[in-house]
Short mmCIF file of C-alpha atoms in Angstrom, two decimals:
data_model
loop_
_atom_site.label_atom_id
_atom_site.label_comp_id
_atom_site.label_asym_id
_atom_site.label_seq_id
_atom_site.Cartn_x
_atom_site.Cartn_y
_atom_site.Cartn_z
CA UNK A 305 84.66 72.96 88.34
CA UNK A 306 87.51 70.56 89.05
CA UNK A 307 89.85 70.85 92.02
CA UNK A 308 92.63 72.03 89.71
CA UNK A 309 90.43 74.80 88.31
CA UNK A 310 89.38 75.75 91.84
CA UNK A 311 93.00 75.96 92.99
CA UNK A 312 94.02 78.13 90.04
CA UNK A 313 91.03 80.46 90.50
CA UNK A 314 91.61 80.76 94.25
CA UNK A 315 95.33 81.39 93.64
CA UNK A 316 94.45 84.55 91.70
CA UNK A 317 92.29 85.88 94.56
CA UNK A 318 94.78 84.86 97.26
CA UNK A 319 97.68 86.28 95.26
CA UNK A 320 96.05 89.69 94.98
CA UNK A 321 95.28 89.66 98.71
CA UNK A 322 98.87 88.72 99.51
CA UNK A 323 100.22 91.70 97.58
CA UNK A 324 98.08 94.19 99.52
CA UNK A 325 100.27 95.77 102.26
CA UNK A 326 98.97 95.01 105.73
CA UNK A 327 99.92 94.24 109.29
CA UNK A 328 101.59 90.95 108.27
CA UNK A 329 103.85 92.75 105.80
CA UNK A 330 104.81 95.31 108.43
CA UNK A 331 105.74 92.58 110.92
CA UNK A 332 107.89 90.66 108.45
CA UNK A 333 109.72 93.76 107.24
CA UNK A 334 110.31 94.90 110.80
CA UNK A 335 111.66 91.45 111.74
CA UNK A 336 114.00 91.44 108.74
CA UNK A 337 115.30 94.96 109.33
CA UNK A 338 115.68 94.96 113.11
CA UNK A 339 116.35 91.27 113.77
CA UNK A 340 117.72 88.76 111.30
CA UNK A 341 116.78 86.82 108.19
CA UNK A 342 116.02 83.72 110.26
CA UNK A 343 113.77 85.65 112.63
CA UNK A 344 111.93 87.20 109.68
CA UNK A 345 111.34 83.81 108.08
CA UNK A 346 110.13 82.45 111.43
CA UNK A 347 107.64 85.33 111.64
CA UNK A 348 106.50 84.68 108.06
CA UNK A 349 106.10 80.97 108.82
CA UNK A 350 104.02 81.84 111.89
CA UNK A 351 101.76 84.03 109.76
CA UNK A 352 101.34 81.18 107.27
CA UNK A 353 100.61 78.76 110.12
CA UNK A 354 97.83 81.02 111.34
CA UNK A 355 96.42 81.23 107.82
CA UNK A 356 96.47 77.44 107.48
CA UNK A 357 94.66 76.99 110.79
CA UNK A 358 92.00 79.50 109.72
CA UNK A 359 91.65 77.70 106.38
CA UNK A 360 91.10 74.33 108.06
CA UNK A 361 88.70 75.95 110.54
CA UNK A 362 86.72 77.43 107.67
CA UNK A 363 86.57 74.05 105.96
CA UNK A 364 85.18 72.28 109.03
CA UNK A 365 82.74 75.07 109.89
CA UNK A 366 84.42 76.72 112.87
CA UNK A 367 84.78 80.00 111.02
CA UNK A 368 81.15 79.74 109.94
CA UNK A 369 80.15 79.49 113.59
CA UNK A 370 82.33 82.49 114.36
CA UNK A 371 80.70 84.46 111.56
CA UNK A 372 77.24 83.56 112.85
CA UNK A 373 77.90 84.25 116.54
CA UNK A 374 78.09 87.95 117.38
CA UNK A 375 79.37 87.23 120.90
CA UNK A 376 82.15 84.88 119.73
CA UNK A 377 83.18 87.26 116.97
CA UNK A 378 83.23 90.25 119.31
CA UNK A 379 85.22 88.38 121.96
CA UNK A 380 87.86 87.35 119.43
CA UNK A 381 87.90 90.86 117.98
CA UNK A 382 88.60 92.44 121.36
CA UNK A 383 91.25 89.84 122.16
CA UNK A 384 92.93 90.49 118.83
CA UNK A 385 92.69 94.25 119.28
CA UNK A 386 94.25 94.04 122.75
CA UNK A 387 97.08 91.88 121.39
CA UNK A 388 97.78 94.31 118.53
CA UNK A 389 97.79 97.35 120.84
CA UNK A 390 100.04 95.58 123.36
CA UNK A 391 102.48 94.51 120.63
CA UNK A 392 102.54 97.99 119.09
CA UNK A 393 102.85 99.76 122.44
CA UNK A 394 105.78 97.48 123.33
CA UNK A 395 107.61 98.52 120.17
CA UNK A 396 106.88 102.21 120.81
CA UNK A 397 108.12 101.94 124.39
CA UNK A 398 111.23 100.09 123.25
CA UNK A 399 112.06 102.79 120.69
CA UNK A 400 111.43 105.52 123.28
CA UNK A 401 113.56 103.83 125.92
CA UNK A 402 116.47 103.62 123.49
CA UNK A 403 116.06 107.14 122.13
CA UNK A 404 119.41 108.87 122.07
CA UNK A 405 121.27 105.70 122.98
CA UNK A 406 123.46 103.92 120.46
CA UNK A 407 123.54 100.13 120.41
CA UNK A 408 126.75 98.58 121.65
CA UNK A 409 128.55 96.01 119.46
CA UNK A 410 127.27 93.19 121.67
CA UNK A 411 123.69 94.44 121.45
CA UNK A 412 123.95 94.78 117.67
CA UNK A 413 125.26 91.24 117.42
CA UNK A 414 122.44 89.96 119.61
CA UNK A 415 119.92 91.51 117.23
CA UNK A 416 121.49 89.79 114.24
CA UNK A 417 121.78 86.31 115.74
CA UNK A 418 118.50 84.45 116.13
CA UNK A 419 118.74 81.46 118.45
CA UNK A 420 116.10 78.78 118.75
CA UNK A 421 114.24 80.73 121.43
CA UNK A 422 114.15 83.83 119.26
CA UNK A 423 112.91 81.86 116.26
CA UNK A 424 110.08 80.42 118.32
CA UNK A 425 109.23 83.91 119.50
CA UNK A 426 109.14 85.20 115.93
CA UNK A 427 106.93 82.31 114.87
CA UNK A 428 104.58 82.86 117.82
CA UNK A 429 104.29 86.58 117.03
CA UNK A 430 103.33 85.86 113.44
CA UNK A 431 100.91 83.07 114.31
CA UNK A 432 99.28 85.04 117.13
CA UNK A 433 98.76 88.06 114.89
CA UNK A 434 96.86 86.00 112.33
CA UNK A 435 94.93 83.77 114.73
CA UNK A 436 93.65 86.72 116.76
CA UNK A 437 92.47 88.59 113.69
CA UNK A 438 88.85 87.50 113.05
CA UNK A 439 88.85 89.24 109.68
CA UNK A 440 91.21 86.53 108.41
CA UNK A 441 88.68 83.88 109.44
CA UNK A 442 85.83 85.80 107.82
CA UNK A 443 87.85 86.08 104.60
CA UNK A 444 88.29 82.32 104.48
CA UNK A 445 84.66 81.52 105.26
CA UNK A 446 83.59 83.99 102.57
CA UNK A 447 85.90 82.63 99.87
CA UNK A 448 86.87 78.99 100.43
CA UNK A 449 83.30 77.55 100.19
CA UNK A 450 82.96 79.19 96.77
CA UNK A 451 85.99 77.28 95.49
CA UNK A 452 85.10 73.81 96.82
CA UNK A 453 84.13 71.60 93.84
CA UNK A 454 81.01 69.49 94.15
CA UNK A 455 81.74 66.00 95.40
CA UNK A 456 85.08 67.01 96.92
CA UNK A 457 85.87 66.69 100.62
CA UNK A 458 85.43 70.17 102.19
CA UNK A 459 88.29 69.48 104.61
CA UNK A 460 90.64 68.36 101.83
CA UNK A 461 89.70 71.33 99.67
CA UNK A 462 90.14 73.72 102.58
CA UNK A 463 93.60 72.38 103.34
CA UNK A 464 94.66 72.54 99.68
CA UNK A 465 93.34 76.07 99.15
CA UNK A 466 94.81 77.38 102.41
CA UNK A 467 98.07 75.68 101.47
CA UNK A 468 98.10 77.55 98.16
CA UNK A 469 97.62 80.83 100.03
CA UNK A 470 100.46 79.94 102.40
CA UNK A 471 102.82 79.14 99.50
CA UNK A 472 102.02 82.46 97.82
CA UNK A 473 102.46 84.28 101.12
CA UNK A 474 105.84 82.68 101.80
CA UNK A 475 107.00 83.43 98.24
CA UNK A 476 106.06 87.11 98.63
CA UNK A 477 107.62 87.38 102.07
CA UNK A 478 110.81 85.75 100.76
CA UNK A 479 111.13 88.53 98.18
CA UNK A 480 110.50 91.16 100.87
CA UNK A 481 113.02 89.64 103.27
CA UNK A 482 115.83 89.33 100.73
CA UNK A 483 115.00 92.78 99.36
CA UNK A 484 115.27 94.36 102.80
CA UNK A 485 118.49 92.43 103.44
CA UNK A 486 120.01 94.02 100.34
CA UNK A 487 119.25 97.42 101.84
CA UNK A 488 120.56 96.39 105.26
CA UNK A 489 123.53 98.75 104.98
CA UNK A 490 121.14 101.70 105.30
CA UNK A 491 118.46 100.07 107.43
CA UNK A 492 120.43 98.27 110.16
CA UNK A 493 121.67 101.36 112.02
CA UNK A 494 120.30 102.12 115.52
CA UNK A 495 118.47 105.22 114.28
CA UNK A 496 116.84 103.33 111.40
CA UNK A 497 115.80 100.51 113.72
CA UNK A 498 114.23 103.03 116.09
CA UNK A 499 112.26 104.59 113.21
CA UNK A 500 111.11 101.17 111.99
CA UNK A 501 109.99 100.22 115.51
CA UNK A 502 108.02 103.45 115.83
CA UNK A 503 106.34 103.05 112.44
CA UNK A 504 105.48 99.40 113.03
CA UNK A 505 104.31 100.13 116.58
CA UNK A 506 102.07 102.96 115.38
CA UNK A 507 100.60 100.75 112.65
CA UNK A 508 99.91 97.95 115.13
CA UNK A 509 98.28 100.24 117.69
CA UNK A 510 96.21 101.93 114.98
CA UNK A 511 95.10 98.59 113.56
CA UNK A 512 94.20 97.31 117.02
CA UNK A 513 92.15 100.40 117.88
CA UNK A 514 90.38 100.22 114.52
CA UNK A 515 89.67 96.53 115.09
CA UNK A 516 88.24 97.24 118.55
CA UNK A 517 86.04 99.99 117.16
CA UNK A 518 84.60 97.77 114.42
CA UNK A 519 80.89 97.31 115.31
CA UNK A 520 80.50 93.58 114.76
CA UNK A 521 80.49 91.90 111.38
#
């Protein structure tokens, strides 16, 4: 199997995984609906950054060590679960605190305009969500080695394959972001934003609790 064949085969697997709705999709949609297009793209880029780091880690064996060490895996799992629950609870509390209160024009404008600090925050949220999810690392260690051609540098192959996944992810998120922007007339209202925050917060908390309850790997 050549590197080109490996890339094409992996692209099919990664593409199918990308299309499956998950926590990453929820975060990007929430960012696009309640924040701005720039913030949503920053979140998507953060998610792709986390995926790339996991891909490189899998290629150099870090993910293999994680998969083999029950203690390391459990520690990362609990850290990821705590992060998910905290992020989800923050959204739920935010929606509750604003219940019954309409956003002022200045607050609405602040939501739409994403400054550099907000973009960094969006990127960090996306990257942190992926990096603290050990299941992403396990996915890479379970798939990438199978697509590394004989005689090819594992690190180079890992970077290329993870890069393919990132490109597919960004392409899919771009469609989601522009699609949600087209529906912004109905989704940008204070009540809609509150509903989106509650749904996303519930999904995050549920995912975090499920992750914490997972008995090892």
